[in-house]
Backbone as a ProteinNet text record, in pm:
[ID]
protein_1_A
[PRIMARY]
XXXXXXXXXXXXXXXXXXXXXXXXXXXXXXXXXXXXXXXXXXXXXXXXXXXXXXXXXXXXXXXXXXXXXXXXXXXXXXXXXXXXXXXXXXXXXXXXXXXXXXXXXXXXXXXXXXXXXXXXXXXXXXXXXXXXXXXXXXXXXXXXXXXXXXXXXXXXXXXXXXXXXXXXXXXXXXXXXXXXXXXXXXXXXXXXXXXXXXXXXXXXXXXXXXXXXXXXXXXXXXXXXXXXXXXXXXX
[TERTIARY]
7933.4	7894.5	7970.6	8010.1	8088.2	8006.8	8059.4	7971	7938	7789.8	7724.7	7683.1	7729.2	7652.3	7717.1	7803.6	7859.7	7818.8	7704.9	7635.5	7556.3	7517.2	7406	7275.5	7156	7062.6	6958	6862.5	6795.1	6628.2	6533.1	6402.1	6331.4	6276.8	6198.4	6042.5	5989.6	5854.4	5777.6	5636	5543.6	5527.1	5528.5	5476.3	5411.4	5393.9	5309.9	5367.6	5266.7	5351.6	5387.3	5498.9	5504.9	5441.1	5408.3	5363.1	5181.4	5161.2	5025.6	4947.7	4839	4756.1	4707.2	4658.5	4618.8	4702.8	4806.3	4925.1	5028	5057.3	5186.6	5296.9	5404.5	5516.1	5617.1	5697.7	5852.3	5996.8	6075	6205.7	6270.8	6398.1	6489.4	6607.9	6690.4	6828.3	6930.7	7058.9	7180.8	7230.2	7279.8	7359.5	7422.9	7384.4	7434	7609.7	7645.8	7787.5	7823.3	7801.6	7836	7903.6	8039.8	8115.3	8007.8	7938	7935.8	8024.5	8078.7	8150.5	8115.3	8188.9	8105.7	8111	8136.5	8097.9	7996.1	7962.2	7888.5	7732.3	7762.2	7650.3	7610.1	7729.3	7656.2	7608	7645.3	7590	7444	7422.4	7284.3	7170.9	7228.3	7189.3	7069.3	7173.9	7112.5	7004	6991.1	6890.3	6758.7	6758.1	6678.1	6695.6	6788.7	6858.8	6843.5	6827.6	6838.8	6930.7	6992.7	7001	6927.3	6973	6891.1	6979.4	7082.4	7127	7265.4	7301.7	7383.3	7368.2	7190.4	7151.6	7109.6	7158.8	7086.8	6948.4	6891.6	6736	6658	6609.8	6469.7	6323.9	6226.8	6083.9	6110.7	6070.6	6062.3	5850.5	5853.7	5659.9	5659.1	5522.4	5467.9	5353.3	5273	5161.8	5151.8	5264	5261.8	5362.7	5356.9	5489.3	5491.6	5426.3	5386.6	5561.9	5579.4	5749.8	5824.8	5846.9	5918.8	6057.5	6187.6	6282.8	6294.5	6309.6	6334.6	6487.1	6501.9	6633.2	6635.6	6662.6	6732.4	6838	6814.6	6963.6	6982.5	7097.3	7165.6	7176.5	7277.9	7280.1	7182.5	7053.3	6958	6839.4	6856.9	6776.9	6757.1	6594.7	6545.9	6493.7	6484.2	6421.9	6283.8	6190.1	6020.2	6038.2	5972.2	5958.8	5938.3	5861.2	5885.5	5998.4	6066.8	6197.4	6266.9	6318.2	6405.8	6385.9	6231.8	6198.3	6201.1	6216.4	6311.7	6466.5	6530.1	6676.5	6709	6584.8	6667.9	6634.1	6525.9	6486.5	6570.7	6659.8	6762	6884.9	6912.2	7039.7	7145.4	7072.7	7139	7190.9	7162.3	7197.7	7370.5	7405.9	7598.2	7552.9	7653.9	7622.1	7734.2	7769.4	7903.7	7871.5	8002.2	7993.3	8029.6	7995.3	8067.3	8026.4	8123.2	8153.7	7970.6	7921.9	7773	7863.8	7727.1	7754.7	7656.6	7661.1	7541.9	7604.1	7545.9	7544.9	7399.6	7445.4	7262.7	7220	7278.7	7245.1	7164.2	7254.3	7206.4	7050.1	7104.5	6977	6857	6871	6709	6675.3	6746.4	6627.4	6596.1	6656.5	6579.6	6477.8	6473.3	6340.5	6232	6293.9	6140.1	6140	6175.3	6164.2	6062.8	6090.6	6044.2	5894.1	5882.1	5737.9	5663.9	5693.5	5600.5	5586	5632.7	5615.3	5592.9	5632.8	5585.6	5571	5465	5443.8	5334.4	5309.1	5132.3	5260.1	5403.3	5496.4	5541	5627.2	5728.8	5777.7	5867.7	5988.1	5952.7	5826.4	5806.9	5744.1	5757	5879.6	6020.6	6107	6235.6	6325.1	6461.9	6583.4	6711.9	6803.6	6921.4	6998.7	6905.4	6995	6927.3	6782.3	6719.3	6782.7	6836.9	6865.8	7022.1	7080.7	7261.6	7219.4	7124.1	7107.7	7095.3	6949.8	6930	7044.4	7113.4	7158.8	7323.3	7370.7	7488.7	7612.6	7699.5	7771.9	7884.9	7993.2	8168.5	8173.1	8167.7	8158.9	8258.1	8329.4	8408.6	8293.6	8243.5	8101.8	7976.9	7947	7839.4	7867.8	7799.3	7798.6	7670.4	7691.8	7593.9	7591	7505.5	7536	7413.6	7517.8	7405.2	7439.1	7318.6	7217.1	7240.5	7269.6	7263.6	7253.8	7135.7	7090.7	7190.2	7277.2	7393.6	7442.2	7384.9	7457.2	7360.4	7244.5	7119.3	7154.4	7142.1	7145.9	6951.8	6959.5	6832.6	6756.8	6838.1	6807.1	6957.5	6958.4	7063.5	7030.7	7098.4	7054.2	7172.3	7136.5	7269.4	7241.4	7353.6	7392.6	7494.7	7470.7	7577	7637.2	7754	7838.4	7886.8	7804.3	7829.6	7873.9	7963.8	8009.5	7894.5	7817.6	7689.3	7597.2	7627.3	7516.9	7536.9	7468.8	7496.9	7282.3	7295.5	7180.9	7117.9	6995.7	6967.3	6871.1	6974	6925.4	6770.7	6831.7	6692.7	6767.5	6666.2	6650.7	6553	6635.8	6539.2	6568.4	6458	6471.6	6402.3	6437.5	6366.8	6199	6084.7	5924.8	5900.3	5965.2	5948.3	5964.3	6002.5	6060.1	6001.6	5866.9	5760.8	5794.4	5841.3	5813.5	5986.2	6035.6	6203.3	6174.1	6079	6046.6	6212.6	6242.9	6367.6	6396.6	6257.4	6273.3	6335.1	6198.1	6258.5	6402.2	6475.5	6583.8	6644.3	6673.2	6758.1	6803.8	6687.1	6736.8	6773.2	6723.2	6740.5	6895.4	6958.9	7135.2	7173.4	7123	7178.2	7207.4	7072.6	7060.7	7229.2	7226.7	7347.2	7465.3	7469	7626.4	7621.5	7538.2	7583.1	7611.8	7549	7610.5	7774.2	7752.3	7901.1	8011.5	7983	8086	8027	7996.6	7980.8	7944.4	7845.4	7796.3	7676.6	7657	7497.5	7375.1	7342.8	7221	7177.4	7090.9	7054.7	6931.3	6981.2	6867.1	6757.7	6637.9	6551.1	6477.5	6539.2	6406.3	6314.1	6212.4	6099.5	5934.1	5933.2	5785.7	5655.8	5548.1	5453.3	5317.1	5274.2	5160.8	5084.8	5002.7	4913.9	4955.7	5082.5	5115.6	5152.9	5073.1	5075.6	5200.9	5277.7	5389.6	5530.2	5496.4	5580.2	5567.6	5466.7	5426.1	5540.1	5583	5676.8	5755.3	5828.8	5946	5886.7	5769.7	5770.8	5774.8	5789.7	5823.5	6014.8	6043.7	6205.3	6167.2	6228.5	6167.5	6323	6383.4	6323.7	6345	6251.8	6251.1	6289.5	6339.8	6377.1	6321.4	6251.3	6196.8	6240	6286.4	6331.1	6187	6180.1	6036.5	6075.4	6046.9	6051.4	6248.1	6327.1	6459.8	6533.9	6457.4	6519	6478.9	6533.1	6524.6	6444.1	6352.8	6236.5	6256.9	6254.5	6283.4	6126.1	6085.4	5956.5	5983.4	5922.9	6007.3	5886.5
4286.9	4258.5	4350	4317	4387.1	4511	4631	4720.8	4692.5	4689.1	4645.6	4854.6	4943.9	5062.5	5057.6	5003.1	5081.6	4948.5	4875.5	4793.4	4881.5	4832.2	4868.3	4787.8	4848.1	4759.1	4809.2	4765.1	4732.4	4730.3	4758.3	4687.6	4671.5	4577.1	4577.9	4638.8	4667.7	4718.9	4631.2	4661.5	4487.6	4419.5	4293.9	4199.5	4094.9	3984	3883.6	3861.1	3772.5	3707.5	3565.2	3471	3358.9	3266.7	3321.2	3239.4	3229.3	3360.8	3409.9	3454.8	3386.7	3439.7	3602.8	3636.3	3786.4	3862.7	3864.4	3980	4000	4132.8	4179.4	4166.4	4162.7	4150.8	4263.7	4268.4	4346	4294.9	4321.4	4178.6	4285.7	4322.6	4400	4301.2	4333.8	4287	4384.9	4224.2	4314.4	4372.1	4481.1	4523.4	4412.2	4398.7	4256.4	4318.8	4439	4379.7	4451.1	4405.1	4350.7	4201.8	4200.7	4036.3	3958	3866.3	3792.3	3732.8	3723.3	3654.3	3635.3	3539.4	3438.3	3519.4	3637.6	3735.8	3790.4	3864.1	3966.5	3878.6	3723.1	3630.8	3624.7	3548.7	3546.5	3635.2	3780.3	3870.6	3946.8	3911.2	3969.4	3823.4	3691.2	3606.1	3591.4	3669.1	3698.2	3830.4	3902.4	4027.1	3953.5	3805.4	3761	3732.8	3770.2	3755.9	3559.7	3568.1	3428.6	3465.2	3310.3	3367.6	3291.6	3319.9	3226.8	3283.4	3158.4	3221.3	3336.9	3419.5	3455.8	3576.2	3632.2	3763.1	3717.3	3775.5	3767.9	3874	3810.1	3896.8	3880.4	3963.5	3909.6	4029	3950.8	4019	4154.3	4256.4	4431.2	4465.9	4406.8	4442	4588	4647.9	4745.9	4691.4	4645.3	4613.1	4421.3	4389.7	4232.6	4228.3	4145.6	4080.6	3942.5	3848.4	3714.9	3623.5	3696.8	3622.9	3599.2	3530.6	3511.6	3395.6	3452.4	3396.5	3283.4	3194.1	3122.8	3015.1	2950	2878	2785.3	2664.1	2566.7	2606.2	2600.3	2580.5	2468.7	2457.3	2320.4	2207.3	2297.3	2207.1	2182.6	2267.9	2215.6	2131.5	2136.4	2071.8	1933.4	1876.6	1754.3	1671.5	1578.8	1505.4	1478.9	1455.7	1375.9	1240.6	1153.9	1003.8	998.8	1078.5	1056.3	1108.1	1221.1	1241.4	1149.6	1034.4	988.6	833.1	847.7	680.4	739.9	838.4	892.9	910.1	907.5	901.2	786.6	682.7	534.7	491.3	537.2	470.6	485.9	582.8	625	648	501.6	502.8	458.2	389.9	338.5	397.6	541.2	620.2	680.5	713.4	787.2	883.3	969.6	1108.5	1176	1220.7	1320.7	1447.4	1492.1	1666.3	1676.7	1737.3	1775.6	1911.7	1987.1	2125.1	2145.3	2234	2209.1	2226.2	2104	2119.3	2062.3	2078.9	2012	1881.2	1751.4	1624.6	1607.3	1509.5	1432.9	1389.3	1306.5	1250.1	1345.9	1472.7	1546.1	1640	1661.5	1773.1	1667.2	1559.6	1477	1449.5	1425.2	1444.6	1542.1	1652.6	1826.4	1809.1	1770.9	1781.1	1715.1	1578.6	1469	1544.5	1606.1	1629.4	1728.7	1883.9	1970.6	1921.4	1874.1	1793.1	1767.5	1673.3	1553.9	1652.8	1730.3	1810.5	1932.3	2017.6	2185.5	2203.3	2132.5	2115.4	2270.3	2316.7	2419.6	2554.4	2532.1	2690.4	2692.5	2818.5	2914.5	2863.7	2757.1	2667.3	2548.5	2492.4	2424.3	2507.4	2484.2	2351.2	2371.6	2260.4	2328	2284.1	2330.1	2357	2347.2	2335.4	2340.2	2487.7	2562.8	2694.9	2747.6	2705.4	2787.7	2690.8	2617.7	2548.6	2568.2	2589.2	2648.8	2765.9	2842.3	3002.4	3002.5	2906.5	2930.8	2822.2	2740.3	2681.3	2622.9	2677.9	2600.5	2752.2	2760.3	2888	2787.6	2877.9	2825.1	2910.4	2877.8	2967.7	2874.3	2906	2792.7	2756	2852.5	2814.8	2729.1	2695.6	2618.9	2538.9	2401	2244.1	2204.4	2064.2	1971.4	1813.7	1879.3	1684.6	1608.1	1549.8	1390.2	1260.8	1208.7	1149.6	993.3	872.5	784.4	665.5	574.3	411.9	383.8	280.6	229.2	283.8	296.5	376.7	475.8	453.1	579.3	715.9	762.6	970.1	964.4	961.2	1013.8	1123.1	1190.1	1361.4	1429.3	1554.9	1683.2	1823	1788.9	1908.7	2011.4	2149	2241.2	2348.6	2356.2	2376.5	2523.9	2596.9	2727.7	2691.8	2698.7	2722.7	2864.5	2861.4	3049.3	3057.2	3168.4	3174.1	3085.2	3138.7	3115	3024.9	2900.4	2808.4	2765.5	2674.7	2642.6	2722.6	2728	2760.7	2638.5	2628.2	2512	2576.6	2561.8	2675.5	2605.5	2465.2	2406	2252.7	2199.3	2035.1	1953.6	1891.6	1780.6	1664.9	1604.4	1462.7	1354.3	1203.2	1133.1	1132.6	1141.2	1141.5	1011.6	898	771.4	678	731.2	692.4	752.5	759.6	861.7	803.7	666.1	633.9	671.8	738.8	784.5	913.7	1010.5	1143.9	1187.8	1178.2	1213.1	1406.5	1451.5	1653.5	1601.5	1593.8	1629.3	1551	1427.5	1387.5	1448.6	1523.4	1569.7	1722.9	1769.1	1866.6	1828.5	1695.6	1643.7	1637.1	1564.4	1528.9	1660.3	1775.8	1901.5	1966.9	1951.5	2005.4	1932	1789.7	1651.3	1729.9	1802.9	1861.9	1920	2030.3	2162.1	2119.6	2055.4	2022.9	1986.7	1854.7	1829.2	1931.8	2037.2	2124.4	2245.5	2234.1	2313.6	2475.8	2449	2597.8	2600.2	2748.4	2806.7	2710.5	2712	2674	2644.8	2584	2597.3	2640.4	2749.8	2863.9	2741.4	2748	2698.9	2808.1	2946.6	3017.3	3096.2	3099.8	3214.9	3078.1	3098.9	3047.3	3102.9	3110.2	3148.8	3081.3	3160.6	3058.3	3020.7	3125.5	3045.8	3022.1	2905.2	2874.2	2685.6	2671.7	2528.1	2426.8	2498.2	2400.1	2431.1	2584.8	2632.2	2566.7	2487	2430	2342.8	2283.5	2172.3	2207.6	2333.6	2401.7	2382.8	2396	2380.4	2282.1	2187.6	2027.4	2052.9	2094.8	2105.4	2210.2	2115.7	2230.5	2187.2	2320.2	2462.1	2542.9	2638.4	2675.5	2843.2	2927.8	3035.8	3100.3	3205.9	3309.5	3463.2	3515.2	3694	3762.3	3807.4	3928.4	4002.7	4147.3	4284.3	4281	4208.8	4234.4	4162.7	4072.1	3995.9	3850.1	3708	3583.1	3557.1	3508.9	3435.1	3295.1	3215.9	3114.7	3067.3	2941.9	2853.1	2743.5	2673	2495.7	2484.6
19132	18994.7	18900	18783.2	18661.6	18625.7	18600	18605.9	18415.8	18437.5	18295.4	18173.1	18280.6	18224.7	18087.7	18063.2	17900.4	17785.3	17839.6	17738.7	17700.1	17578.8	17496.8	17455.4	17462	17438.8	17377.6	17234.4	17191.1	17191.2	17186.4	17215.1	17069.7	17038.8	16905.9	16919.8	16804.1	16809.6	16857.7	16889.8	16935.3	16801.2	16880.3	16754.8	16816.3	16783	16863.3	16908.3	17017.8	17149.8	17080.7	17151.4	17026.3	17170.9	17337.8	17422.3	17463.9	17429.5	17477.4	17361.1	17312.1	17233.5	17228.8	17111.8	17146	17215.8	17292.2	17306.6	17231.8	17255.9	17223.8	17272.5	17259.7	17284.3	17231.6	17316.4	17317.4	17343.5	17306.7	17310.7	17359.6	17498.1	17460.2	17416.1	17342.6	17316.1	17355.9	17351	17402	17232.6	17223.4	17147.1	17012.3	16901.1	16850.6	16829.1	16821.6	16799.4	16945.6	17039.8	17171.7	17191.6	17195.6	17202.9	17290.3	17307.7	17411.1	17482.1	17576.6	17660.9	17830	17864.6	17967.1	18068.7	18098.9	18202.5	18202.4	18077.5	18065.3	18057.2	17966.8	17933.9	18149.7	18234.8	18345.2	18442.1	18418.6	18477.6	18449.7	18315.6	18262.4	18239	18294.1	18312	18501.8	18553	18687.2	18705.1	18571.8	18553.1	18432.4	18434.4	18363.9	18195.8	18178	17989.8	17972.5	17841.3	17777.1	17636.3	17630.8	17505	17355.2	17242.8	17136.1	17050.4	16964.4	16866.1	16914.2	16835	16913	16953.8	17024.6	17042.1	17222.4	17337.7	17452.9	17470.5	17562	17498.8	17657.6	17683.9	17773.3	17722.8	17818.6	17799.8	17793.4	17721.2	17788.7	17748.2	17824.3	17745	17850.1	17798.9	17898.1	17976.8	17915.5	17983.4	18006.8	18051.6	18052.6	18179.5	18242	18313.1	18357.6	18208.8	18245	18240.9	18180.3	18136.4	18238.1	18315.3	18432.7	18436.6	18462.7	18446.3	18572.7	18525.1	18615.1	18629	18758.3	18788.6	18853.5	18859.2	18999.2	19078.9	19174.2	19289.7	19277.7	19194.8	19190.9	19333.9	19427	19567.9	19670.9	19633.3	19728	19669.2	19523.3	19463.6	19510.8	19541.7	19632.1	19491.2	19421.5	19317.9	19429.2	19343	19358.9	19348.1	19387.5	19376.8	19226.5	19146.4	18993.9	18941.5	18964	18945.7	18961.2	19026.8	19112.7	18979.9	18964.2	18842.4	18711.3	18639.4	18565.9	18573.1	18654	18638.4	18670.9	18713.2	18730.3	18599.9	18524.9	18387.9	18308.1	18304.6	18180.7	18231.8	18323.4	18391.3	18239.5	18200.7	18063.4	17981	17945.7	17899.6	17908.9	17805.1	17813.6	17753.8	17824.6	17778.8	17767.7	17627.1	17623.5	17574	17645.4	17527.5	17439.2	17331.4	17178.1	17191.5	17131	17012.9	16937.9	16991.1	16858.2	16723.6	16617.7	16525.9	16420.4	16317.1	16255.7	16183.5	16242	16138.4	16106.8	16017.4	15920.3	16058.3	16186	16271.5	16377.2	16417	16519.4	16407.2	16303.8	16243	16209	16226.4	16147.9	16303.5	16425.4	16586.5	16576.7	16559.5	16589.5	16496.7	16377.1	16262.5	16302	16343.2	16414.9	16526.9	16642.3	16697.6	16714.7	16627.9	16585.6	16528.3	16383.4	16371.5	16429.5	16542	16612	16809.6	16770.9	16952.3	16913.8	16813.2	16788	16628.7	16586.6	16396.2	16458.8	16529.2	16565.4	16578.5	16577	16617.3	16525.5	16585.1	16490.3	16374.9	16495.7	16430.3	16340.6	16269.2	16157	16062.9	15936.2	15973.3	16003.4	16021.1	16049.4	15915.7	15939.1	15835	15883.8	15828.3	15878.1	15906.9	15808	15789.9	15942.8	15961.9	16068.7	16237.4	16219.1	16334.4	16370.3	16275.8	16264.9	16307.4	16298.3	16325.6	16454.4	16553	16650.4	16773.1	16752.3	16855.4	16826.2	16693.4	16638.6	16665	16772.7	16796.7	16823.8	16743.6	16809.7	16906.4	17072.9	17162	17241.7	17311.5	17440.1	17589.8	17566.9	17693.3	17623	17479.2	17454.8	17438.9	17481.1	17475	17399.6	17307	17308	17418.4	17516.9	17569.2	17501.3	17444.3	17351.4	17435.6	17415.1	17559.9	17420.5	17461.6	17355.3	17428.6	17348.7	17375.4	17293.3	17360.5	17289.8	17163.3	17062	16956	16918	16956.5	16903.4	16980.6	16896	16955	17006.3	17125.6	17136.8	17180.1	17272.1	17337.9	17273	17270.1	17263.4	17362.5	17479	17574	17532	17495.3	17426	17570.7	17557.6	17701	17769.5	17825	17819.5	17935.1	17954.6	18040.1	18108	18269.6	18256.9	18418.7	18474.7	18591.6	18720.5	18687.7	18837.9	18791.9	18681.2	18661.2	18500.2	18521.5	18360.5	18323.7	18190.7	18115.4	18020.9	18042.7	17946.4	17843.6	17747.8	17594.1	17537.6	17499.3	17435.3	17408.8	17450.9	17471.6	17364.2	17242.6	17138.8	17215.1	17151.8	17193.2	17088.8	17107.6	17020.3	17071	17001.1	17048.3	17059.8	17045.5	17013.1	17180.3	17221.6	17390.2	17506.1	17501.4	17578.7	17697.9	17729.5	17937.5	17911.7	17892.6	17927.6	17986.5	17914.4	17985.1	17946.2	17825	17813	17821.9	17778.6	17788.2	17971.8	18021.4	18187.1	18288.1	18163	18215.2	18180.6	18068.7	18048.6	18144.8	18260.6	18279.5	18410.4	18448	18593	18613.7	18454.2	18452.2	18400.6	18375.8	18420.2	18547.2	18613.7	18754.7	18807.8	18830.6	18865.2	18796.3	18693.8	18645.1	18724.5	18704.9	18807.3	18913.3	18961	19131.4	19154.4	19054.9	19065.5	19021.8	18935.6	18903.1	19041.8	19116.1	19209.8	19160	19059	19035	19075.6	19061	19166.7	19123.5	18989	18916.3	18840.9	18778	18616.7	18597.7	18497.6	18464.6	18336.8	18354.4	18267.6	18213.5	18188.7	18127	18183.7	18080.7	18146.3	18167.4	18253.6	18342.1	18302.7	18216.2	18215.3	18265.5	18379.9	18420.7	18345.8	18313.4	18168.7	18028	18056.9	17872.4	17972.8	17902.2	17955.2	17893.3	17811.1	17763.7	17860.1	17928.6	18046.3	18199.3	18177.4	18333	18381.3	18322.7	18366.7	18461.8	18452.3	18528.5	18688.6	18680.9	18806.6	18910.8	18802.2	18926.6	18920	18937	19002.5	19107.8	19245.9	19325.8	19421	19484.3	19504	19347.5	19343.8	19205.5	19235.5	19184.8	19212.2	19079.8	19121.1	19031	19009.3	18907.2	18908.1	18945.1	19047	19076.6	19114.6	19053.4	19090.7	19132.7	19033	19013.4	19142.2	19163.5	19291.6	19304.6	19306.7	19326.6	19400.2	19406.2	19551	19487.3	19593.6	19610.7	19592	19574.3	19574.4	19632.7	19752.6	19780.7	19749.8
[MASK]
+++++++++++++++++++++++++++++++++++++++++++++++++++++++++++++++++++++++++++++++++++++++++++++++++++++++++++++++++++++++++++++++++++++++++++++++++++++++++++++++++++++++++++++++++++++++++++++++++++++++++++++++++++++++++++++++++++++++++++

């Protein structure tokens, strides 16, 4: 591994948790004028880092350790009989990459999107200035794959490109197409990249047992978890 000692890093004071009621929270960050680049992003990717925007970050609480990073193994990944009637349902679907960027087209799904699935969070309402902030980077490793019914934009999975896996930053979708299960296709035809580009995995994040909007992660199975600074596997 790249020796990481001459990074620098960050922790903020507590503030709320934005997953768990009644707790506190602690963020460490990397260094903001630390370059990101696709080394340093996939090596602190395997110590549990995410990123958002253009700051990499994971949990640093003291008295918490609900935050749990989690990943797919791309090549051993098995689909479920409902997995399997989700990717035949949205066989129809084309999907390309673009450069992120903001159009009227891509910023009004993130808004319905935003509204009609998280109007109770952070992020409503939403904006353009606040959505260019969190997911719009000229980076050569970030992608938008837009997911489209013949000419409709209906999902945007934004996407990192990193040595040992791709990262799946954050996934809108249209709310209007509920039997597509388009959130969980879209990470199924992630898991299907990675494979075909023959990388390790795709990281989905942090797992919290009790936050019920985190449950999902766990139907991709085998599921790999960071504990006590080391991968355990889940089949």
């Amino acid at each position: 591994m790249t020796n990481l000692a001459h990074l620098k890093f960050y922790a903020t004071h507590p503030h709320a948790c934005s997953y768990l009621e009644d707790q506190r929270a602690t963020t460490l960050f990397l260094d903001p004028q630390q370059p990101i680049d696709v080394e340093t992003y996939s090596h602190l990717s395997e110590l549990g880092f995410r990123r958002s925007g253009d700051h990499l970050y994971r949990p640093h609480c003291q008295a918490c350790s609900a935050c749990i990073a989690s990943r797919v193994p791309a090549a051993d990944f098995n689909p479920s009989r409902q997995q399997k009637r989700i990717i035949k349902r949205n066989a129809d679907l084309q999907v390309t990459a673009q450069p992120p960027r903001v159009t009227d087209e891509i910023y009004q799904l993130y808004a319905h999107y935003i509204e009609s699935r998280h109007a109770d969070g952070d992020m409503c309402p939403p904006s353009r200035e606040q959505f260019s902030s969190f997911l719009v980077r000229d980076w050569p490793f970030s992608l938008f794959y837009e997911f489209r019914l013949e000419d409709e934009l209906v999902a945007v999975a934004v996407t990192d490109h990193m040595r040992n896996g791709l990262s799946a930053v954050y996934t809108f979708f249209h709310p209007g197409y509920p039997q597509r299960s388009l959130g969980r296709f879209a990470i199924l035809w992630q898991i299907e990249e990675a494979r075909g580009k023959e990388l390790e995995a795709v990281y989905l994040g942090y797992w919290i047992k009790n936050c019920r909007k985190m449950s999902y992660k766990t139907e991709y199975r085998p599921l790999e978890m960071l504990v006590n600074q080391r991968w355990v596997r889940i089949n």
